[in-house]
CSV table of C-alpha atoms in Angstrom, one decimal:
chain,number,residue,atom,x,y,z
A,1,UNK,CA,0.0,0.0,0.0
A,2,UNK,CA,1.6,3.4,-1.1
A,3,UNK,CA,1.6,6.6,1.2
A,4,UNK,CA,-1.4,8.2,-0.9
A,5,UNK,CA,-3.7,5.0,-0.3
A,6,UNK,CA,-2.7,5.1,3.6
A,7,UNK,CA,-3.0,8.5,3.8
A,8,UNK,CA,-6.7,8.4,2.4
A,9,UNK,CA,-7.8,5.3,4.7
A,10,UNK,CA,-6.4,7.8,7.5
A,11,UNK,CA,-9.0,10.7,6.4
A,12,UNK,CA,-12.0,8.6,5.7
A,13,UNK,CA,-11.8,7.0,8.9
A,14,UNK,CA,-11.2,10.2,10.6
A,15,UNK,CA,-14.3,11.6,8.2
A,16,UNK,CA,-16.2,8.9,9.9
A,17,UNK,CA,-15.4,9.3,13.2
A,18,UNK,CA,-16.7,13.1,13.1
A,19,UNK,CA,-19.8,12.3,11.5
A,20,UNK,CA,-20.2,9.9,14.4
A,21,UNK,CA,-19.0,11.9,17.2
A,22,UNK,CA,-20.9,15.0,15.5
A,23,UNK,CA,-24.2,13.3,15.5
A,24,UNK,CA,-23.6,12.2,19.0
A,25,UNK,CA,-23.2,15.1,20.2
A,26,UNK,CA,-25.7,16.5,18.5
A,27,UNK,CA,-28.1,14.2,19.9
A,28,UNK,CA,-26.9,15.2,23.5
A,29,UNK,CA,-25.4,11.5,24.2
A,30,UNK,CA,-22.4,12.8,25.2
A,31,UNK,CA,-20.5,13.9,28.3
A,32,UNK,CA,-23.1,12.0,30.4
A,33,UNK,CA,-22.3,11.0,33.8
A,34,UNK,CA,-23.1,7.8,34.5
A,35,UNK,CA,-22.8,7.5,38.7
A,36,UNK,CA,-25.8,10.4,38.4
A,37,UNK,CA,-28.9,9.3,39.1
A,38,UNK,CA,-31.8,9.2,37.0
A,39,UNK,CA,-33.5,12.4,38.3
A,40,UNK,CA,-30.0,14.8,37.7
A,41,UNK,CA,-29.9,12.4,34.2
A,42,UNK,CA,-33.3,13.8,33.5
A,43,UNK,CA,-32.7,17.1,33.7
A,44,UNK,CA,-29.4,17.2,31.6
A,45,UNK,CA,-31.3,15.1,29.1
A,46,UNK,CA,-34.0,18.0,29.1
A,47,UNK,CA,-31.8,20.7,29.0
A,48,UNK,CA,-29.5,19.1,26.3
A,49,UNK,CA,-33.2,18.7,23.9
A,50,UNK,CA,-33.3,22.6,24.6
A,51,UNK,CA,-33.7,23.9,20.6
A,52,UNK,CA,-30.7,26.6,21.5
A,53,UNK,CA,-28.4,24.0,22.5
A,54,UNK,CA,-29.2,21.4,19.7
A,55,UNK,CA,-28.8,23.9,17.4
A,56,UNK,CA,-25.4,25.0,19.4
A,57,UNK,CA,-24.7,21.4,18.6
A,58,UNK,CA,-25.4,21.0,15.1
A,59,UNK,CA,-23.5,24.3,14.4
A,60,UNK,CA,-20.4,22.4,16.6
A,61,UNK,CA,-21.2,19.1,14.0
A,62,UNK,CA,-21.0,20.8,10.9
A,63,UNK,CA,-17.9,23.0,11.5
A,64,UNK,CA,-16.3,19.6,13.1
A,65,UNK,CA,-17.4,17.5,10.2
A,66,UNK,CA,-16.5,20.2,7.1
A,67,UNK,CA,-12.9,20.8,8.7
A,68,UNK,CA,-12.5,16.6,8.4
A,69,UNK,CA,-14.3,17.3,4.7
A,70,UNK,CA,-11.9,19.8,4.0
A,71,UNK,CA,-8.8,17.9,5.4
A,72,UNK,CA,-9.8,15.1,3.3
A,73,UNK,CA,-10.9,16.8,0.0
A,74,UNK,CA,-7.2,18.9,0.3
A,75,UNK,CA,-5.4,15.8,0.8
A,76,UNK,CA,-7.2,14.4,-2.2
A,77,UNK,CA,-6.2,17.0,-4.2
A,78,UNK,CA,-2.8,16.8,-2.8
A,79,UNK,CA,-2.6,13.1,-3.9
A,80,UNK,CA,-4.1,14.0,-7.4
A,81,UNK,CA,-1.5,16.6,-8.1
A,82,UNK,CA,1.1,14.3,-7.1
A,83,UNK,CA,0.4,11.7,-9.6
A,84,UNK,CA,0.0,13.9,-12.4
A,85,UNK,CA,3.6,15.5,-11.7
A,86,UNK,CA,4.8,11.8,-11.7
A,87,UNK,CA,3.4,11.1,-14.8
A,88,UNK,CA,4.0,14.5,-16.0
A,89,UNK,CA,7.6,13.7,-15.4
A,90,UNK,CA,7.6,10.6,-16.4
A,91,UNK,CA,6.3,11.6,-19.7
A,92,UNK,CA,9.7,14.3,-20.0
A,93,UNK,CA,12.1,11.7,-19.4
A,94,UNK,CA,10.7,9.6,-22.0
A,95,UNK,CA,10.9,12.7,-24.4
A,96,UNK,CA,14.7,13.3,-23.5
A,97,UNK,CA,15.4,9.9,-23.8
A,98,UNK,CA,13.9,9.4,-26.9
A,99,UNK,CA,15.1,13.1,-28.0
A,100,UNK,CA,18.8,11.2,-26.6
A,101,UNK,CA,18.3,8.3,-28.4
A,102,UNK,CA,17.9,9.8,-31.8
A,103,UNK,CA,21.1,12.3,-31.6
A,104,UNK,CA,22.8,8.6,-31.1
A,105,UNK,CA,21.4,7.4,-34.1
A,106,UNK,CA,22.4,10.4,-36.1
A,107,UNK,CA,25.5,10.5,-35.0
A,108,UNK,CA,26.1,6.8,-36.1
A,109,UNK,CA,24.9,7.7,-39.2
A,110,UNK,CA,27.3,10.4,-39.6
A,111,UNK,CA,30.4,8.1,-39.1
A,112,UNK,CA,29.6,5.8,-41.9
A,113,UNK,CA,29.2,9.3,-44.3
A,114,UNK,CA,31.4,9.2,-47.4
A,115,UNK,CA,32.3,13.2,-46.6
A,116,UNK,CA,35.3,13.8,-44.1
A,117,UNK,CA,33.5,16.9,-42.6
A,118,UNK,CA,30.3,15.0,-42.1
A,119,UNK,CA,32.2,12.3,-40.3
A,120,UNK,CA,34.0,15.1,-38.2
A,121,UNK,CA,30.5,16.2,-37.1
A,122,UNK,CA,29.0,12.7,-36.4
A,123,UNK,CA,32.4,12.4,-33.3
A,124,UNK,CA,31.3,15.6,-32.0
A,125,UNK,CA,27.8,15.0,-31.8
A,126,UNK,CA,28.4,11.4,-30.4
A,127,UNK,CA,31.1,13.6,-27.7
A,128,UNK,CA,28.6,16.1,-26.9
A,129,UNK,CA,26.4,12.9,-26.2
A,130,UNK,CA,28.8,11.3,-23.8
A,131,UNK,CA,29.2,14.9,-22.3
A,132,UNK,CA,25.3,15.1,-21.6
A,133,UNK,CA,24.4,11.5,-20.5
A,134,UNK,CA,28.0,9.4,-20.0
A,135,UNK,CA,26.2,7.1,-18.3
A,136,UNK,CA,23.9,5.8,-20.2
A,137,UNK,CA,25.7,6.1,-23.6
A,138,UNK,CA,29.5,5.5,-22.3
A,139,UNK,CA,29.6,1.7,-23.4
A,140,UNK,CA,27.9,2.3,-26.5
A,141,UNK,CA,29.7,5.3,-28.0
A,142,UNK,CA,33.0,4.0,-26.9
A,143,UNK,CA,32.2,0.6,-28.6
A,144,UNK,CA,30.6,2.5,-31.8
A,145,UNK,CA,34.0,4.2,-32.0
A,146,UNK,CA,35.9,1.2,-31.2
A,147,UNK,CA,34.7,-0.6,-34.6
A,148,UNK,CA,35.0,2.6,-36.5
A,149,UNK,CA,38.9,2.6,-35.6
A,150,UNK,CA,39.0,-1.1,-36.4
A,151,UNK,CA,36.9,-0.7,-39.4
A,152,UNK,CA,37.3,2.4,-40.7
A,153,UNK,CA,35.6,3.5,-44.2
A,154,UNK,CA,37.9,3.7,-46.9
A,155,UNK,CA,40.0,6.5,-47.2
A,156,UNK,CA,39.0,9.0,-49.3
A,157,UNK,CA,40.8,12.5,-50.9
A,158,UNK,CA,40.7,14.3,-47.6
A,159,UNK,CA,43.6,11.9,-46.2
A,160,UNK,CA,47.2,12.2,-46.3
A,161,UNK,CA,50.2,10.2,-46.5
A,162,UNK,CA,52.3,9.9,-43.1
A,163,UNK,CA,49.4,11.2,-41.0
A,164,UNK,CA,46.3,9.3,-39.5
A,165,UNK,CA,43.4,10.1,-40.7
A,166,UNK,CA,41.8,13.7,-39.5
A,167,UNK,CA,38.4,11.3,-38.4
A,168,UNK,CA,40.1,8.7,-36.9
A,169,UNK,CA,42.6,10.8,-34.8
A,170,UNK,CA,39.8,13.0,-33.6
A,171,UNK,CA,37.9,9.2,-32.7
A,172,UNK,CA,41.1,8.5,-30.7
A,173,UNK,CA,41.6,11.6,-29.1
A,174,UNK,CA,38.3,11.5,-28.2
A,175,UNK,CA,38.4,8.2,-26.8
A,176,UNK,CA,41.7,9.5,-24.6
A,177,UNK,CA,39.4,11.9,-23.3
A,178,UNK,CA,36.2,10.5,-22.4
A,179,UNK,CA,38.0,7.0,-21.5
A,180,UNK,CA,37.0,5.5,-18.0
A,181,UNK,CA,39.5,3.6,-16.3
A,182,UNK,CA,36.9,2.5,-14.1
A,183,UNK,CA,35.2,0.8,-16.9
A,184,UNK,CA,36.8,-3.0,-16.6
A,185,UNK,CA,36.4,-3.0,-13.0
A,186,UNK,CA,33.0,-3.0,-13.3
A,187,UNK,CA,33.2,-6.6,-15.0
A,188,UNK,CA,32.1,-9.6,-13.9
A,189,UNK,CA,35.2,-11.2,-10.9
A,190,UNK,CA,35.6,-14.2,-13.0
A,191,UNK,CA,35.9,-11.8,-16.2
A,192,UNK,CA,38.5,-9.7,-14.8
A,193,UNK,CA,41.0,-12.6,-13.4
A,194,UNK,CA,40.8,-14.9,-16.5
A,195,UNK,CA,42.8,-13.3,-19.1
A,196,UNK,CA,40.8,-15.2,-22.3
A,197,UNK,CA,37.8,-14.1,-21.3
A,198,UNK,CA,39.4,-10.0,-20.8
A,199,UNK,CA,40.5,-9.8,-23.8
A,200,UNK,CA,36.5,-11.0,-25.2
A,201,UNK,CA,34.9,-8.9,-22.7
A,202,UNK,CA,37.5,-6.1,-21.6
A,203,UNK,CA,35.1,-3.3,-22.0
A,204,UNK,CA,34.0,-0.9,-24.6
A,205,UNK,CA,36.8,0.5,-26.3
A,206,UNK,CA,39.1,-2.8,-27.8
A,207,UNK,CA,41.0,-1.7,-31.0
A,208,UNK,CA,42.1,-4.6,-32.1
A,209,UNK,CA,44.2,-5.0,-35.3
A,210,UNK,CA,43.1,-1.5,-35.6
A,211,UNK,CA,45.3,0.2,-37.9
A,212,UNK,CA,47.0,3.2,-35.8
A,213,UNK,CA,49.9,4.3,-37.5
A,214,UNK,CA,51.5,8.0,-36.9
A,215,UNK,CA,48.3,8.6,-34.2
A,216,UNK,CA,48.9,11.4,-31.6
A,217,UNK,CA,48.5,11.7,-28.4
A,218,UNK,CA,48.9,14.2,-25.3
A,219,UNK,CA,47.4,14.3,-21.8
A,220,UNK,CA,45.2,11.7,-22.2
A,221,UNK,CA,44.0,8.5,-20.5
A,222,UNK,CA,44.3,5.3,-22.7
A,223,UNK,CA,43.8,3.2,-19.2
A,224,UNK,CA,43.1,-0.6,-20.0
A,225,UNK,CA,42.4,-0.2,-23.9
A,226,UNK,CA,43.1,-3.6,-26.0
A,227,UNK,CA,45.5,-2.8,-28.5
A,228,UNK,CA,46.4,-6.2,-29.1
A,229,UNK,CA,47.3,-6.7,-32.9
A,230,UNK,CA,46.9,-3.0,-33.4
A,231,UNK,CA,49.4,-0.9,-35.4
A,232,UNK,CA,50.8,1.9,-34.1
A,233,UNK,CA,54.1,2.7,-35.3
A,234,UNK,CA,55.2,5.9,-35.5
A,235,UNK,CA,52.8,7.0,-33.2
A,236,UNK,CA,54.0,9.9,-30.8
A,237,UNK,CA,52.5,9.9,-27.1
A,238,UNK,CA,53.4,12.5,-24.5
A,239,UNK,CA,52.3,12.3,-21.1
A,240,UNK,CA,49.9,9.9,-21.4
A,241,UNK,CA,48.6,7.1,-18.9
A,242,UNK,CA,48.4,4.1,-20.5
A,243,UNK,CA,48.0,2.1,-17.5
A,244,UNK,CA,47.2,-1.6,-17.8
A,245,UNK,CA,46.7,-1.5,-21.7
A,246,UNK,CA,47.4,-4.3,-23.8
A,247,UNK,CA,49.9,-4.4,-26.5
A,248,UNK,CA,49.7,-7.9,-27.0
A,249,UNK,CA,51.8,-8.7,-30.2
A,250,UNK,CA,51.5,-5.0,-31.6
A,251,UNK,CA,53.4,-3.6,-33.7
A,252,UNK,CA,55.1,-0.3,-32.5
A,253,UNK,CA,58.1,0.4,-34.4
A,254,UNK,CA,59.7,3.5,-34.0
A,255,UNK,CA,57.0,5.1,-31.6
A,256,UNK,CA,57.0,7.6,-28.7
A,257,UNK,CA,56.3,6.9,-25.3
A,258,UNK,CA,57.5,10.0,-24.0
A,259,UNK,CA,56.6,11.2,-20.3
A,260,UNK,CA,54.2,8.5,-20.2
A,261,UNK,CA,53.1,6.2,-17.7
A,262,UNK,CA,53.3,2.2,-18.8
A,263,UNK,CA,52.9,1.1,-15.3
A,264,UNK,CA,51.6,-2.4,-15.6
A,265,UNK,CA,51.1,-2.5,-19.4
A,266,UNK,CA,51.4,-5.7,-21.3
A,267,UNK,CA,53.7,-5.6,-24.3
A,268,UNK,CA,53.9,-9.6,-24.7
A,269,UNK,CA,55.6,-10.1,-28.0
A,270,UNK,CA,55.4,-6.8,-29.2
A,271,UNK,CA,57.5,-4.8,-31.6
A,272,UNK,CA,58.9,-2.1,-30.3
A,273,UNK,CA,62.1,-1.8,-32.4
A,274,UNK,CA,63.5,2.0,-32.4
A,275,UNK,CA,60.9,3.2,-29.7
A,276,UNK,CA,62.1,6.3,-27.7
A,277,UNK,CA,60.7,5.7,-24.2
A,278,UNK,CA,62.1,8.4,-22.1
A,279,UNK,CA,61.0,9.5,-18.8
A,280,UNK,CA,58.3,7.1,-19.0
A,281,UNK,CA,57.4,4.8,-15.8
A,282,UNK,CA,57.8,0.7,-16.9
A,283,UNK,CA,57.0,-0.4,-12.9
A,284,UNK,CA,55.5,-3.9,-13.3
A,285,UNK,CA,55.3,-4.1,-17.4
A,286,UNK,CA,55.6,-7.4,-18.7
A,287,UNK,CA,58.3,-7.6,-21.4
A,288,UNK,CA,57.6,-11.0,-22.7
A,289,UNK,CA,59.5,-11.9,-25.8
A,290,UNK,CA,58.7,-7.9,-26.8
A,291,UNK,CA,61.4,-6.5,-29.3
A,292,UNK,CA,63.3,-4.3,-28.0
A,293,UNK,CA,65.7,-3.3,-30.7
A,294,UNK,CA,67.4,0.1,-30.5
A,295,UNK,CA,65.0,1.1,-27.9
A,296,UNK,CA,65.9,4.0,-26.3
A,297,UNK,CA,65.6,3.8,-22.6
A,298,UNK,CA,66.8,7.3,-22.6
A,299,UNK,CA,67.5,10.3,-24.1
A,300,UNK,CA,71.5,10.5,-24.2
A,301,UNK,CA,71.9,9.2,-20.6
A,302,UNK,CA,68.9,12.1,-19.5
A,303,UNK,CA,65.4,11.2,-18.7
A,304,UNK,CA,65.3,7.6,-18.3
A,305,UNK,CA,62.5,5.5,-17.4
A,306,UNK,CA,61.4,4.5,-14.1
A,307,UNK,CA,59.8,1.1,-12.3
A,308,UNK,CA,62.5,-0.9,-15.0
A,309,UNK,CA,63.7,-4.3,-13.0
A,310,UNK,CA,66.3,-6.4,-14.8
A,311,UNK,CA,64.2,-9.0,-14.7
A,312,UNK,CA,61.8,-7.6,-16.9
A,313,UNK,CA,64.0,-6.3,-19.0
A,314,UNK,CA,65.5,-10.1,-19.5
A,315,UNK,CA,62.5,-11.4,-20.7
A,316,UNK,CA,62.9,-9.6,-24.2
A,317,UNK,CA,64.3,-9.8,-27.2
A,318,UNK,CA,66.5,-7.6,-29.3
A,319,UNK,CA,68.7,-7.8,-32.2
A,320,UNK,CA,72.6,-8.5,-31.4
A,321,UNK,CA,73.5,-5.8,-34.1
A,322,UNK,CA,70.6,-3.1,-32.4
A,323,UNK,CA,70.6,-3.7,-28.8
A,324,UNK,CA,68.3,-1.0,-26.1
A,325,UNK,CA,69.8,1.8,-25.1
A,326,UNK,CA,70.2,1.8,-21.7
A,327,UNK,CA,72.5,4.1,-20.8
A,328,UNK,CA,72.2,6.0,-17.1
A,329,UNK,CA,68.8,3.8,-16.3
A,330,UNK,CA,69.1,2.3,-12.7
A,331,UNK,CA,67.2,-0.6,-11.6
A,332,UNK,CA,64.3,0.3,-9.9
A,333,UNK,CA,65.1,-2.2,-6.9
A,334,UNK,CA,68.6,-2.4,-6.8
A,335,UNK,CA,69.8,0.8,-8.0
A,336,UNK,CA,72.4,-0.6,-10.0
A,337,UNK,CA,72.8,0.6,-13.8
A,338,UNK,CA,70.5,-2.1,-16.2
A,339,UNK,CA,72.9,-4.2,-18.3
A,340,UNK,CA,71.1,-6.4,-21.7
A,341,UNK,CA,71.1,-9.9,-21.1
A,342,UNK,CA,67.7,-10.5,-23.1
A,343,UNK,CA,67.5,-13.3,-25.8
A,344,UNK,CA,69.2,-12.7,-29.2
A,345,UNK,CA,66.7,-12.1,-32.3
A,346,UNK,CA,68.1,-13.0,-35.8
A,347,UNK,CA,65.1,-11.6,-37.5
A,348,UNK,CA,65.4,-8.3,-40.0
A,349,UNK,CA,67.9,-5.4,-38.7
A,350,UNK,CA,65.7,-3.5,-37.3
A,351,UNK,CA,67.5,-0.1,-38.3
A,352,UNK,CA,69.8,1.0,-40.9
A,353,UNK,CA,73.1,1.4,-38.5
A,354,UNK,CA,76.0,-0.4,-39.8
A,355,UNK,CA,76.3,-3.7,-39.3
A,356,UNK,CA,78.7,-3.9,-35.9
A,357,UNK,CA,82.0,-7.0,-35.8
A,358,UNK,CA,80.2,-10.4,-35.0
A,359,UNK,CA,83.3,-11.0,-32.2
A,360,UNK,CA,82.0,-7.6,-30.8
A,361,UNK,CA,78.3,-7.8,-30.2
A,362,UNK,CA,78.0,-11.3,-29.4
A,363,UNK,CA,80.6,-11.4,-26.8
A,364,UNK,CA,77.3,-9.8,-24.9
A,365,UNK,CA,75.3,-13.1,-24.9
């Protein structure tokens, strides 16, 4: 029973009681002492059926029993409005949702537009979106552009060579804006500790094999996005938090990770060949068979990276001819200068430095 239905049983049995107690009274049955005896009873029963009293009394009735009227015809009305606020609000909501709904729609429909600027306008309006209502339309925007990274329409007049497309680098700037780091731990416990089933479910914005190459980014938050497969080389970063993304077997070559933090990112059999990773922070990143050729940990012995543990850095791979810079990086736990004792890779030089004395390079393995 809701508060309006009580509250109306409360007044009609109040309603009641005053008709009762007014006609009672009325009727001079009231305020009868019953040790009199039956002479003094007499005469208060005479002078109660005196016509000025009764109508004393009948005044006293009515003004009891319209005030309970009153009370109950105000709460009525009280109840009444109520309900049509509810529904009048009710009715609202549906119209911004459906009014919501539609600038989704239209702004899906401008991503799949042949025309560059139409496209443009179809990420702002799905932005704005976000801005207006992220939490209804964070998981579905992200995801919409998600695929469009991944599956982008084909390129048209309005792109160039050596630069990402102006569409998908506003997408992805976009994305490292509106991201939510939170977004994976809101996953299902036995989603988030079993690593198949995070990289099928691990949240809205998964680019994989998306192709990436010479994207840009700066200040933003790329927290737990799947880039596993992607292509990003030549892509420039600068302090960006990258946080427990996935690079699982992406291909990276001659990137920029600059000022950025990799804390706990997975770069399992990644290429990384001729990245510059300077002042970045590497605490708990897994280096798994990730190439590591001619990456500079450094920049000339200045700004080296952070959280780097030698035995990260001797789970990866680099080329005996191309080997990491590592010059004036310190262990993070030991505080002893990192040496390269990763695994040999014989696979294509990596870069076009000379090729050093076999006797020389090896003599490090």
């Amino acid at each position: 029973m809701t508060w309006q239905k009580l509250a109306l049983a409360v007044i009609a049995i109040l309603l009641a009681a005053g008709l009762v107690l007014g006609t009672m009274y009325t009727a001079g049955w009231m305020f009868r002492d019953s040790s009199e005896s039956g002479e003094d009873q007499g005469k208060a029963t005479a002078i109660a059926l005196d016509w000025g009293d009764r109508l004393e009394r009948v005044a006293t009735a009515a003004l009891l029993t319209g005030g309970v009227a009153a009370l109950a015809i105000a709460t009525w009305r009280g109840v009444a409005a109520d309900q049509q606020a509810k529904a009048a609000l009710t009715q609202t909501r549906s119209s911004e949702r459906r009014l919501l709904d539609e600038r989704y729609q239209e702004g899906a429909e401008m991503l799949g537009d042949t025309r560059l600027v139409v496209r443009l306008a179809g990420v702002y309006a799905l932005d704005r979106l976000l801005e207006d209502d992220k939490q209804r339309y964070y998981a579905d925007v992200m995801s919409l552009f998600s695929t469009f990274l991944r599956f982008p329409i084909p390129a048209d007049r309005d792109s160039e060579d050596g630069v990402l497309r102006a569409d998908l680098q506003t997408v992805l700037l976009t994305i490292s804006r509106r991201n939510d780091p939170d977004d994976v731990e809101r996953l299902p416990e036995a989603v988030r500790t079993n690593r198949a089933a995070l990289l099928h479910e691990g949240g809205p914005v998964n680019l994989l094999s998306a192709d990436l190459r010479h994207a840009f980014l700066l200040f933003g938050r790329v927290n737990r996005v799947m880039f596993v497969g992607a292509n990003l080389s030549n892509c420039n970063a600068w302090h960006t938090d990258f946080t427990g993304a996935i690079f699982l077997s992406a291909i990276v070559r001659d990137g920029s990770f600059l000022e950025c933090d990799l804390t706990e990112v997975e770069f399992n059999g990644a290429d990384l060949t001729g990245c510059s990773m300077a002042g970045s922070k590497l605490d708990r990143a897994v280096l798994r068979s990730a190439n590591l050729s001619g990456v500079k940990f450094s920049e000339d012995g200045k700004d080296p990276v952070t959280g780097l543990t030698q035995r990260q850095l001797d789970r990866a791979i680099a080329s005996p001819y191309d080997l990491p810079f590592l010059e004036g990086v310190m262990e993070s736990e030991t505080c002893e200068p990192l040496v390269w004792r990763g695994r040999p890779w014989f696979g294509l030089k990596s870069s076009s430095r000379p090729k050093p004395p076999v006797d020389v390079e090896l003599l490090e393995f």
